[in-house]
Coordinates of C-alpha atoms in Angstrom, one line a residue:
Chain K
M24 CA -5.3 -44.8 11.8
N25 CA -2.0 -43.1 11.8
P26 CA -1.6 -39.7 13.2
P27 CA -1.5 -36.9 10.7
K28 CA 1.9 -36.0 9.3
F29 CA 1.2 -32.3 9.2
F30 CA 1.4 -29.8 12.0
A31 CA -1.6 -27.8 13.1
H32 CA -1.4 -25.0 15.7
P33 CA -3.6 -25.8 18.7
T34 CA -6.0 -23.0 17.7
A35 CA -6.2 -24.1 14.0
L36 CA -9.1 -26.1 12.7
A37 CA -7.8 -28.6 10.4
E38 CA -11.0 -30.5 9.3
S39 CA -9.8 -31.9 6.0
T40 CA -8.6 -35.5 5.6
Q41 CA -6.5 -34.4 2.6
I42 CA -3.6 -32.4 4.0
G43 CA -0.1 -33.4 2.9
A44 CA 2.9 -34.4 5.1
G45 CA 5.1 -31.7 6.2
T46 CA 2.4 -29.0 5.9
R47 CA 2.1 -26.5 8.7
I48 CA -1.1 -24.8 9.6
W49 CA -0.9 -21.8 11.9
A50 CA -3.0 -20.1 14.6
Y51 CA -6.7 -19.5 13.9
A52 CA -6.5 -21.0 10.4
H53 CA -9.4 -23.0 9.1
V54 CA -9.2 -25.8 6.6
L55 CA -12.6 -27.2 5.8
R56 CA -13.6 -30.8 5.1
G57 CA -13.1 -31.4 1.4
A58 CA -10.2 -28.9 0.9
K59 CA -7.1 -30.5 -0.6
I60 CA -3.7 -29.3 0.4
G61 CA -0.4 -30.8 -0.8
R62 CA 2.9 -31.5 1.1
D63 CA 5.2 -29.0 2.7
C64 CA 2.8 -26.1 2.5
N65 CA 2.8 -23.2 5.0
V66 CA -0.7 -22.0 5.9
G67 CA -0.5 -18.8 7.8
D68 CA -2.5 -17.5 10.8
L69 CA -6.2 -16.8 9.9
A70 CA -6.1 -18.4 6.5
F71 CA -9.2 -20.1 5.3
V72 CA -9.4 -23.0 2.8
E73 CA -12.9 -24.0 1.7
G74 CA -14.0 -27.4 0.7
G75 CA -13.4 -27.8 -3.1
A76 CA -10.3 -25.7 -3.0
V77 CA -7.2 -27.5 -4.3
I78 CA -3.7 -26.5 -3.3
G79 CA -0.5 -28.1 -4.5
H80 CA 2.9 -28.8 -2.9
R81 CA 5.2 -26.3 -1.2
V82 CA 2.7 -23.6 -1.5
T83 CA 2.8 -20.6 0.9
L84 CA -0.5 -19.1 2.0
K85 CA 0.3 -16.0 4.1
N86 CA -1.9 -14.8 6.9
G87 CA -5.6 -14.1 6.2
V88 CA -5.7 -15.6 2.7
M89 CA -9.1 -17.1 1.8
V90 CA -9.3 -19.8 -0.8
W91 CA -12.7 -20.8 -2.0
D92 CA -14.3 -23.7 -3.7
G93 CA -13.3 -23.5 -7.4
V94 CA -9.9 -22.1 -6.8
K95 CA -6.9 -24.3 -7.8
I96 CA -3.4 -23.3 -6.7
E97 CA -0.6 -25.3 -8.3
D98 CA 2.8 -26.2 -6.7
D99 CA 5.3 -23.6 -5.4
V100 CA 2.9 -20.7 -5.4
F101 CA 3.3 -17.7 -3.0
V102 CA 0.0 -16.2 -1.9
G103 CA 0.8 -13.0 0.0
P104 CA -1.0 -11.7 3.1
G105 CA -4.6 -10.7 2.7
V106 CA -5.0 -12.0 -0.9
L107 CA -8.6 -12.5 -1.8
F108 CA -10.0 -14.9 -4.3
T109 CA -13.7 -15.0 -5.5
N110 CA -15.8 -17.5 -7.2
D111 CA -19.0 -15.7 -8.2
L112 CA -19.2 -12.9 -10.8
M113 CA -22.5 -11.5 -9.7
P114 CA -22.9 -12.4 -6.0
R115 CA -26.1 -11.8 -4.2
S116 CA -27.1 -12.9 -0.6
P117 CA -28.3 -16.5 -1.3
R118 CA -31.3 -15.9 1.0
L119 CA -32.5 -12.9 -1.0
P120 CA -35.7 -14.4 -2.4
L121 CA -35.2 -13.3 -6.0
A122 CA -31.7 -14.7 -6.1
A123 CA -32.2 -17.9 -4.2
A124 CA -32.9 -20.0 -7.3
R125 CA -29.5 -19.2 -8.7
Y126 CA -27.9 -20.9 -5.6
H127 CA -29.8 -24.2 -5.8
T128 CA -27.1 -25.5 -8.1
K129 CA -23.4 -24.7 -8.5
D130 CA -23.8 -23.1 -11.9
W131 CA -22.9 -19.8 -10.5
L132 CA -19.4 -21.0 -9.5
V133 CA -16.6 -19.7 -11.7
P134 CA -13.1 -21.4 -11.3
T135 CA -9.7 -19.7 -10.9
R136 CA -6.3 -21.2 -11.5
I137 CA -2.9 -20.0 -10.3
K138 CA -0.1 -21.9 -12.1
R139 CA 3.1 -23.2 -10.8
G140 CA 5.5 -20.9 -9.1
A141 CA 3.5 -17.7 -9.4
S142 CA 3.4 -15.1 -6.7
L143 CA 0.4 -13.0 -5.6
G144 CA 1.4 -9.8 -3.7
A145 CA -0.1 -8.6 -0.5
G146 CA -3.8 -7.6 -0.8
A147 CA -4.1 -8.7 -4.4
I148 CA -7.7 -9.6 -5.5
I149 CA -8.1 -12.3 -8.0
V150 CA -11.5 -12.0 -9.7
C151 CA -12.8 -15.5 -10.6
G152 CA -12.5 -16.8 -14.1
V153 CA -8.8 -15.9 -14.6
T154 CA -5.6 -18.0 -14.9
V155 CA -2.4 -16.5 -13.5
G156 CA 0.5 -18.0 -15.4
R157 CA 3.6 -19.8 -14.3
F158 CA 6.0 -17.8 -12.4
A159 CA 4.0 -14.6 -12.9
M160 CA 4.1 -12.0 -10.2
V161 CA 1.0 -10.0 -9.2
G162 CA 1.9 -6.7 -7.5
A163 CA 0.6 -5.7 -4.1
G164 CA -2.9 -4.4 -4.2
A165 CA -3.5 -5.4 -7.9
V166 CA -7.0 -6.4 -8.9
V167 CA -6.7 -9.1 -11.5
T168 CA -9.6 -9.3 -14.0
Q169 CA -7.8 -10.9 -17.0
D170 CA -5.5 -13.9 -17.6
V171 CA -1.9 -13.1 -16.6
P172 CA 0.8 -14.5 -19.0
D173 CA 3.5 -16.8 -17.7
H174 CA 6.3 -14.8 -16.1
A175 CA 4.5 -11.5 -16.4
L176 CA 4.6 -8.8 -13.7
V177 CA 1.2 -7.1 -13.4
T178 CA 0.1 -4.3 -11.1
G179 CA -2.8 -1.8 -10.8
V180 CA -6.6 -1.7 -10.8
S181 CA -7.4 -3.5 -13.0
A182 CA -4.0 -5.1 -13.4
K183 CA -1.9 -4.6 -16.5
V184 CA 1.4 -6.1 -17.7
R185 CA 4.3 -3.9 -16.6
G186 CA 7.2 -6.2 -17.0
W187 CA 8.5 -9.7 -16.9
V188 CA 10.2 -11.7 -14.2
S189 CA 12.3 -14.9 -13.9
E190 CA 11.5 -18.0 -11.9
T191 CA 13.4 -16.4 -9.0
G192 CA 11.4 -13.2 -9.2
R193 CA 14.0 -11.0 -10.8
K194 CA 12.7 -8.3 -13.0
L195 CA 14.2 -8.9 -16.5
E196 CA 15.8 -6.1 -18.4
F197 CA 15.8 -6.7 -22.1
G198 CA 18.5 -5.7 -24.6
A199 CA 18.0 -4.7 -28.1
D200 CA 17.7 -8.3 -29.1
T201 CA 14.8 -8.6 -26.7
T202 CA 16.6 -11.2 -24.6
A203 CA 17.4 -10.9 -20.9
V204 CA 19.5 -13.1 -18.5
C205 CA 18.3 -14.0 -15.0
P206 CA 21.3 -13.2 -12.7
D207 CA 20.3 -16.0 -10.3
T208 CA 20.1 -18.8 -12.8
N209 CA 21.8 -17.5 -15.9
T210 CA 18.9 -18.5 -17.9
R211 CA 18.4 -16.4 -21.1
W212 CA 14.9 -15.4 -21.9
L213 CA 13.4 -14.1 -25.2
L214 CA 10.4 -11.8 -25.2
V215 CA 8.3 -12.6 -28.3
G216 CA 6.1 -9.9 -29.7
G217 CA 6.3 -8.0 -26.4
R218 CA 3.8 -10.5 -25.0
R219 CA 5.3 -13.9 -24.3
L220 CA 8.5 -15.1 -22.6
V221 CA 10.5 -18.1 -24.1
R222 CA 13.4 -19.8 -22.6
V223 CA 16.5 -19.6 -24.9
T224 CA 19.2 -21.3 -22.8
G225 CA 19.7 -22.4 -19.3
P226 CA 18.3 -24.8 -16.7
K227 CA 14.8 -26.0 -16.9
Chain L
M7 CA -34.5 -17.3 29.7
N8 CA -34.8 -19.3 26.4
P9 CA -31.6 -20.6 24.6
P10 CA -30.7 -18.4 21.6
K11 CA -32.3 -19.4 18.3
F12 CA -29.1 -18.6 16.3
F13 CA -26.1 -20.9 15.8
A14 CA -22.6 -19.9 16.9
H15 CA -19.5 -21.9 16.1
P16 CA -17.7 -23.0 19.3
T17 CA -14.9 -20.6 18.6
A18 CA -17.2 -17.7 17.8
L19 CA -17.7 -14.9 20.3
A20 CA -21.4 -13.9 20.2
E21 CA -21.7 -11.3 22.8
S22 CA -24.7 -9.4 21.6
T23 CA -28.2 -10.0 22.9
Q24 CA -29.8 -8.9 19.6
I25 CA -29.0 -11.7 17.1
G26 CA -32.0 -13.0 15.1
A27 CA -33.3 -16.5 14.8
G28 CA -31.7 -18.7 12.1
T29 CA -28.6 -16.6 12.0
R30 CA -25.3 -18.5 11.8
I31 CA -22.1 -17.2 13.1
W32 CA -18.9 -19.1 12.1
A33 CA -15.5 -19.7 13.5
Y34 CA -13.5 -16.9 15.2
A35 CA -16.2 -14.4 14.3
H36 CA -16.9 -11.8 17.0
V37 CA -20.2 -10.0 17.5
L38 CA -19.9 -7.4 20.2
R39 CA -22.4 -6.4 22.8
G40 CA -24.7 -3.8 21.3
A41 CA -24.4 -5.0 17.7
K42 CA -27.8 -5.8 16.1
I43 CA -28.1 -8.6 13.6
G44 CA -31.4 -9.7 12.0
R45 CA -32.8 -13.2 11.2
D46 CA -31.3 -15.8 8.8
C47 CA -28.0 -14.0 8.4
N48 CA -24.7 -15.8 7.7
V49 CA -21.7 -14.3 9.4
G50 CA -18.5 -15.9 8.1
D51 CA -15.3 -16.9 9.8
L52 CA -13.3 -13.9 11.3
A53 CA -16.1 -11.4 10.8
F54 CA -16.3 -8.7 13.3
V55 CA -19.5 -6.7 14.2
E56 CA -19.0 -3.8 16.6
G57 CA -21.6 -2.4 19.1
G58 CA -23.7 0.1 17.3
A59 CA -23.6 -1.7 13.9
V60 CA -27.1 -2.6 12.6
I61 CA -27.5 -5.5 10.2
G62 CA -30.9 -6.5 8.7
H63 CA -32.4 -9.9 7.8
R64 CA -30.9 -12.5 5.3
V65 CA -27.6 -10.6 5.1
T66 CA -24.4 -12.4 4.1
L67 CA -21.2 -11.2 5.7
K68 CA -18.4 -13.3 4.2
N69 CA -15.2 -14.0 6.0
G70 CA -13.2 -11.2 7.6
V71 CA -15.7 -8.5 7.1
M72 CA -15.6 -5.8 9.8
V73 CA -18.7 -3.8 10.4
W74 CA -18.3 -0.8 12.7
D75 CA -20.4 1.4 14.8
G76 CA -22.3 3.7 12.5
V77 CA -22.7 1.3 9.7
K78 CA -26.3 0.2 8.8
I79 CA -26.7 -2.8 6.5
E80 CA -30.2 -3.4 5.2
D81 CA -32.0 -6.7 4.4
D82 CA -30.6 -9.1 1.9
V83 CA -27.3 -7.4 1.4
F84 CA -24.2 -9.5 0.3
V85 CA -20.9 -8.3 1.9
G86 CA -18.0 -10.0 0.1
P87 CA -14.9 -11.4 1.8
G88 CA -12.5 -8.9 3.2
V89 CA -14.8 -5.9 2.7
L90 CA -13.8 -3.0 4.9
F91 CA -16.0 -0.2 6.3
T92 CA -14.8 2.9 8.1
N93 CA -16.4 5.4 10.4
D94 CA -13.8 8.2 10.8
L95 CA -12.8 10.5 7.9
M96 CA -9.6 11.8 9.6
P97 CA -8.5 9.1 12.0
R98 CA -5.7 9.6 14.5
S99 CA -4.7 7.3 17.2
P100 CA -7.0 8.4 20.1
R101 CA -4.2 8.4 22.6
L102 CA -2.1 10.8 20.5
P103 CA -2.2 13.8 23.0
L104 CA -3.1 16.4 20.3
A105 CA -6.0 14.3 18.9
A106 CA -7.4 12.9 22.2
A107 CA -10.0 15.7 22.6
R108 CA -11.6 14.8 19.4
Y109 CA -12.4 11.3 20.7
H110 CA -14.1 12.5 24.0
T111 CA -17.4 12.5 22.2
K112 CA -18.7 10.6 19.2
D113 CA -18.9 13.7 16.9
W114 CA -16.1 12.1 14.8
L115 CA -18.4 9.2 13.8
V116 CA -19.6 9.4 10.2
P117 CA -22.4 6.9 9.4
T118 CA -22.6 4.6 6.3
R119 CA -25.7 2.9 4.9
I120 CA -26.0 -0.1 2.6
K121 CA -29.5 -0.4 1.1
R122 CA -31.6 -3.5 0.6
G123 CA -30.2 -6.2 -1.8
A124 CA -26.9 -4.5 -2.6
S125 CA -23.7 -6.5 -3.1
L126 CA -20.2 -5.5 -2.1
G127 CA -17.5 -7.4 -4.0
A128 CA -14.4 -8.9 -2.3
G129 CA -12.1 -6.5 -0.7
A130 CA -14.2 -3.4 -1.5
I131 CA -13.6 -0.5 0.8
I132 CA -16.5 1.7 1.8
V133 CA -15.4 5.1 3.0
C134 CA -17.8 6.4 5.6
G135 CA -20.5 8.9 4.8
V136 CA -21.8 7.2 1.7
T137 CA -25.0 5.4 0.8
V138 CA -24.8 2.4 -1.4
G139 CA -28.2 2.1 -3.2
R140 CA -30.7 -0.7 -3.4
F141 CA -29.5 -3.7 -5.5
A142 CA -26.3 -1.8 -6.4
M143 CA -23.2 -3.9 -7.1
V144 CA -19.7 -2.8 -6.0
G145 CA -16.9 -4.4 -7.9
A146 CA -14.1 -6.4 -6.2
G147 CA -11.5 -4.0 -4.9
A148 CA -13.4 -0.8 -5.5
V149 CA -12.9 2.1 -3.1
V150 CA -16.2 3.8 -2.7
T151 CA -16.0 7.4 -1.9
Q152 CA -19.4 8.7 -3.2
D153 CA -23.0 7.6 -3.0
V154 CA -23.8 4.7 -5.4
P155 CA -27.2 5.0 -7.1
D156 CA -29.7 2.1 -6.8
H157 CA -28.9 -0.8 -9.2
A158 CA -25.6 0.8 -10.3
L159 CA -22.5 -1.3 -10.9
V160 CA -19.4 0.6 -9.8
T161 CA -15.8 -0.4 -9.9
G162 CA -12.3 1.2 -9.5
V163 CA -10.3 3.5 -7.2
S164 CA -12.2 5.6 -6.6
A165 CA -15.4 3.8 -7.7
K166 CA -17.2 5.1 -10.8
V167 CA -20.5 3.9 -12.3
R168 CA -19.8 1.4 -15.1
G169 CA -23.2 0.0 -15.8
W170 CA -26.4 -1.2 -14.2
V171 CA -27.7 -4.5 -12.8
S172 CA -31.0 -6.1 -12.0
E173 CA -32.1 -7.4 -8.6
T174 CA -30.7 -10.8 -9.5
G175 CA -27.3 -9.2 -10.4
R176 CA -27.6 -9.5 -14.2
K177 CA -25.8 -6.7 -16.1
L178 CA -28.4 -4.8 -18.1
E179 CA -27.8 -4.2 -21.8
F180 CA -29.9 -1.2 -23.0
G181 CA -31.5 -0.9 -26.4
A182 CA -32.0 2.3 -28.4
D183 CA -35.0 3.1 -26.2
T184 CA -32.8 2.9 -23.2
T185 CA -34.8 0.1 -21.7
A186 CA -33.4 -3.4 -20.8
V187 CA -35.0 -6.6 -19.6
C188 CA -33.7 -8.8 -16.9
P189 CA -33.7 -12.4 -18.2
D190 CA -34.3 -13.7 -14.7
T191 CA -37.4 -11.8 -13.8
N192 CA -38.6 -10.4 -17.2
T193 CA -38.7 -7.0 -15.5
R194 CA -38.2 -4.1 -17.9
W195 CA -36.0 -1.3 -16.8
L196 CA -35.7 2.3 -18.1
L197 CA -32.4 4.2 -17.7
V198 CA -33.4 7.8 -17.1
G199 CA -30.8 10.5 -18.2
G200 CA -28.0 7.9 -18.0
R201 CA -28.2 8.2 -14.2
R202 CA -31.2 6.5 -12.7
L203 CA -32.9 3.2 -13.2
V204 CA -36.8 3.0 -13.1
R205 CA -39.0 -0.1 -13.3
V206 CA -41.3 -0.1 -16.3
T207 CA -43.0 -3.4 -16.1
G208 CA -42.6 -6.6 -14.1
P209 CA -42.7 -8.0 -10.6
K210 CA -42.0 -5.8 -7.7
Chain T
M3 CA 8.4 -12.5 38.0
N4 CA 5.7 -9.9 38.1
P5 CA 2.4 -10.4 36.1
P6 CA 2.3 -8.5 32.8
K7 CA 0.9 -5.0 33.1
F8 CA -0.8 -5.3 29.7
F9 CA -4.3 -6.8 29.0
A10 CA -4.7 -9.7 26.7
H11 CA -8.1 -11.1 25.7
P12 CA -8.5 -14.8 26.7
T13 CA -8.4 -15.8 23.0
A14 CA -5.4 -13.6 22.2
L15 CA -1.8 -15.2 21.8
A16 CA 0.6 -12.8 23.5
E17 CA 3.9 -14.6 23.2
S18 CA 6.3 -11.6 23.3
T19 CA 8.0 -10.6 26.5
Q20 CA 8.3 -7.0 25.2
I21 CA 4.8 -5.6 25.5
G22 CA 4.4 -2.3 27.3
A23 CA 2.1 -1.5 30.3
G24 CA -1.4 -0.3 29.5
T25 CA -1.4 -2.0 26.2
R26 CA -4.6 -4.0 25.3
I27 CA -4.6 -7.0 22.9
W28 CA -7.9 -8.1 21.7
A29 CA -9.6 -11.4 20.5
Y30 CA -7.6 -13.7 18.3
A31 CA -4.7 -11.3 18.0
H32 CA -1.3 -12.9 17.9
V33 CA 1.9 -11.2 19.1
L34 CA 4.8 -13.4 18.3
R35 CA 8.0 -13.8 20.4
G36 CA 10.4 -11.1 19.5
A37 CA 7.8 -8.5 18.6
K38 CA 8.2 -5.2 20.5
I39 CA 5.1 -3.2 21.4
G40 CA 5.2 -0.1 23.6
R41 CA 2.9 1.3 26.2
D42 CA -0.7 2.1 25.9
C43 CA -1.2 0.6 22.5
N44 CA -4.5 -0.9 21.3
V45 CA -4.1 -4.1 19.2
G46 CA -7.4 -5.0 17.6
D47 CA -9.0 -8.4 17.0
L48 CA -7.1 -10.7 14.6
A49 CA -4.1 -8.4 14.4
F50 CA -0.7 -10.1 14.0
V51 CA 2.7 -8.8 15.1
E52 CA 5.7 -10.8 13.9
G53 CA 8.9 -11.2 15.6
G54 CA 11.2 -8.3 14.6
A55 CA 8.4 -5.8 14.3
V56 CA 8.8 -2.7 16.5
I57 CA 5.9 -0.7 17.6
G58 CA 6.0 2.5 19.6
H59 CA 3.8 3.9 22.4
R60 CA 0.1 4.8 22.1
V61 CA -0.2 3.2 18.7
T62 CA -3.5 1.9 17.5
L63 CA -3.6 -1.2 15.3
K64 CA -7.1 -1.9 14.2
N65 CA -8.5 -5.3 13.5
G66 CA -6.7 -7.6 11.2
V67 CA -3.5 -5.5 10.7
M68 CA -0.4 -7.6 10.0
V69 CA 2.9 -6.2 11.0
W70 CA 6.0 -8.1 9.8
D71 CA 9.6 -8.4 10.7
G72 CA 11.3 -5.2 9.3
V73 CA 8.4 -2.9 10.0
K74 CA 9.0 -0.1 12.5
I75 CA 5.9 1.9 13.7
E76 CA 6.7 5.0 15.7
D77 CA 4.7 6.5 18.6
D78 CA 1.0 7.6 18.2
V79 CA 0.4 6.0 14.8
F80 CA -3.1 5.0 13.7
V81 CA -3.1 1.8 11.6
G82 CA -6.5 1.3 10.1
P83 CA -8.4 -2.0 9.8
G84 CA -7.0 -4.4 7.3
V85 CA -3.8 -2.4 6.5
L86 CA -1.2 -4.6 5.0
F87 CA 2.6 -4.3 5.2
T88 CA 5.2 -6.3 3.2
N89 CA 8.8 -7.1 3.7
D90 CA 9.8 -8.7 0.4
L91 CA 9.9 -7.0 -3.0
M92 CA 10.1 -10.2 -5.0
P93 CA 8.4 -12.9 -3.0
R94 CA 8.5 -16.5 -4.0
S95 CA 7.4 -19.5 -2.0
P96 CA 10.6 -20.3 0.2
R97 CA 10.3 -24.0 -0.6
L98 CA 10.3 -23.4 -4.4
P99 CA 13.6 -25.1 -5.1
L100 CA 15.0 -22.4 -7.4
A101 CA 14.1 -19.6 -4.9
A102 CA 15.1 -21.5 -1.6
A103 CA 18.7 -20.1 -1.6
R104 CA 17.4 -16.5 -1.4
Y105 CA 15.8 -17.4 1.9
H106 CA 18.8 -18.8 3.6
T107 CA 19.7 -15.4 4.9
K108 CA 17.6 -12.3 5.6
D109 CA 19.1 -10.3 2.7
W110 CA 15.7 -10.4 1.1
L111 CA 14.1 -8.4 4.0
V112 CA 13.4 -4.8 3.0
P113 CA 12.5 -2.5 6.0
T114 CA 9.5 0.0 6.3
R115 CA 9.1 2.9 8.7
I116 CA 6.0 4.7 9.7
K117 CA 6.9 7.9 11.5
R118 CA 5.3 9.5 14.5
G119 CA 1.6 10.4 14.5
A120 CA 0.9 9.1 10.9
S121 CA -2.4 7.5 10.0
L122 CA -2.9 4.6 7.6
G123 CA -6.5 4.4 6.2
A124 CA -8.5 1.2 6.1
G125 CA -7.1 -1.4 3.7
A126 CA -4.0 0.6 2.8
I127 CA -1.1 -1.4 1.5
I128 CA 2.5 -0.3 2.3
V129 CA 5.0 -1.8 -0.1
C130 CA 8.2 -2.3 1.8
G131 CA 11.1 0.1 1.5
V132 CA 9.1 3.2 2.1
T133 CA 9.0 5.7 4.9
V134 CA 5.7 7.4 5.8
G135 CA 6.3 10.8 7.3
R136 CA 5.2 12.3 10.5
F137 CA 1.6 13.0 10.8
A138 CA 1.0 12.0 7.2
M139 CA -2.4 10.5 6.2
V140 CA -2.7 7.6 3.8
G141 CA -6.2 7.2 2.3
A142 CA -8.3 4.1 2.5
G143 CA -7.2 1.6 -0.1
A144 CA -4.1 3.5 -1.1
V145 CA -1.1 1.4 -2.3
V146 CA 2.0 3.2 -1.1
T147 CA 5.1 2.6 -3.3
Q148 CA 7.1 5.7 -2.6
D149 CA 8.0 7.8 0.5
V150 CA 5.3 9.9 1.9
P151 CA 6.4 13.4 3.0
D152 CA 5.5 14.5 6.6
H153 CA 1.9 15.8 6.8
A154 CA 1.1 14.7 3.3
L155 CA -2.4 13.2 2.4
V156 CA -1.9 10.5 -0.1
T157 CA -4.5 8.4 -2.0
G158 CA -4.8 6.1 -4.9
V159 CA -3.0 3.2 -6.6
S160 CA -0.2 3.9 -6.5
A161 CA -0.5 6.7 -3.9
K162 CA 0.1 10.3 -4.8
V163 CA 0.1 13.5 -2.8
R164 CA -3.3 15.1 -2.9
G165 CA -3.1 17.6 0.0
W166 CA -1.7 18.2 3.4
V167 CA -3.0 17.7 6.9
S168 CA -2.3 19.0 10.4
E169 CA -1.3 16.9 13.5
T170 CA -5.0 16.6 14.3
G171 CA -5.8 15.3 10.8
R172 CA -7.4 18.5 9.5
K173 CA -7.0 19.1 5.8
L174 CA -5.2 22.4 5.3
E175 CA -6.5 25.0 3.0
F176 CA -3.7 27.4 1.8
G177 CA -4.2 31.0 1.1
A178 CA -2.3 33.0 -1.5
D179 CA 0.6 33.2 0.8
T180 CA 0.7 29.4 0.9
T181 CA 0.1 29.3 4.5
A182 CA -2.8 27.6 6.4
V183 CA -4.0 27.5 9.9
C184 CA -5.1 24.3 11.7
P185 CA -8.4 25.2 13.4
D186 CA -7.7 22.8 16.2
T187 CA -4.3 24.0 17.4
N188 CA -4.1 27.5 15.7
T189 CA -0.8 26.4 14.3
R190 CA 0.1 28.1 11.1
W191 CA 1.8 26.0 8.4
L192 CA 3.8 27.1 5.3
L193 CA 3.8 25.0 2.1
V194 CA 7.4 25.3 0.7
G195 CA 7.7 24.6 -3.1
G196 CA 4.4 22.7 -3.1
R197 CA 6.3 19.8 -1.5
R198 CA 7.1 20.4 2.2
L199 CA 5.2 21.7 5.2
V200 CA 6.9 23.9 7.7
R201 CA 5.6 25.2 11.0
V202 CA 5.5 29.0 11.1
T203 CA 3.8 29.7 14.4
G204 CA 2.0 27.7 17.1
P205 CA 2.5 24.9 19.6
K206 CA 5.1 22.2 19.0

């Protein structure tokens, strides 16, 4: 068997056999058997990735992030420090006699999906069952309880749409024609019905 | 002396002599001397239990939970990932000269109590001095600054009562007679004055 | 070379050469090369201090605090458990091809400053770019997005001024003359324009 092509800090516990080349796993992080992590990811100190979690390529998990079974994180996502996911909408201690039956199967598990290029700010909490759209940006400390549209900026408890951002994270300022240009890529974006962002011109 | 009857991960620091049989303590968790933990608990990675903390039986502490001196957690409680407790209402760095006198005794310590069967959602913050009632459910990201009634569902910053849940965590939907039945246990519950839940019929 | 004058728990990673005498660094904490920590600090379990972070004397970092490059914490500050800082207002995964250029320099880095004697409550999130004033108190779970005046008490998401506190953390109750006396120090404080606290009499 070849040596792994990823880096793990001496104090990290990298127990999964599905960690991509170029990925770095830092101090006291713990990747459990059955977790799947793609290539060129950065997994910060104290991060925890449970079996059943699926993480794409070039993802950043900052320190202390916990990713549970049922959470799927697509390529290029930024997960800020201390971000929390969940996978149970009505948790009870599984050894509480009245609740034990519920935990005999995995019917209790509710999935979550973070789409490509999105960013989750420090300490954001993602309640299970939601999808965070492509290149969306979730503000620090937001509690996300509903789906987040592609490119939306959401903040607050619970999180509401406050604006729109480009792929590079720039806040878009719309003119009277409800279009805006990202200064980094010169892509022009059209905001349709105040609720959906569509590319008009520019690089894909 | 007999070997301990609990399990501790090789990287865990289990320094207390009061940890019950069947309890499991996972990676990088730290249980200090003087902490008390009951039987059949599950203490997640990176959890921290300070001397003076008291934890009952069958309790789940998910990853990264910190339980301080002055916090009492009763049997069957679920403490979600990243939940934070506190024990000082006006903290200052104890080595700040003007504040040092305050820390010469423990008069600054304000206790907290989580009653049997309650659940604290991911990232909830429990400000010291409160009691969370039996089988209450605290939503993810809630900041609890007041007592939570038995069976209440609370969410938000600061947390307010939004509904009521059964022992198994089911949200109760009340009819015109202000009673509701838990589909898991067939227990019928009466909501009295919109503020207090009373069992009408069904298993205790 | 002399041995270090600070204490580090056997599981801590104290990689910086700039840690002051009398400072204690607890289990699984990680202080990176290039971090600067003063004398007589207390760095709790699982805390993380990045290169470029600057921390004064007698500071308390409770468990799990993460201090990034760009964050400056002055003397005597209390940083509660799970407090999160940030240093990027529009984070993207640095290996996302469209965003990579932004991370070739440090122009993305936005500094934060916590002034002398301030307290940050459990789980507070300090969005980068702000200054938290001297002896200010940030409530548990607050998300700070604006500067906090000296001695102000702020809470909520996003944090707003709710009152004023003395050096010892006492909430000040103002009379008709808009002055208040701290019972610990007998200092009299004047609230000017409802927005700024000025010492009238008493010890400096």
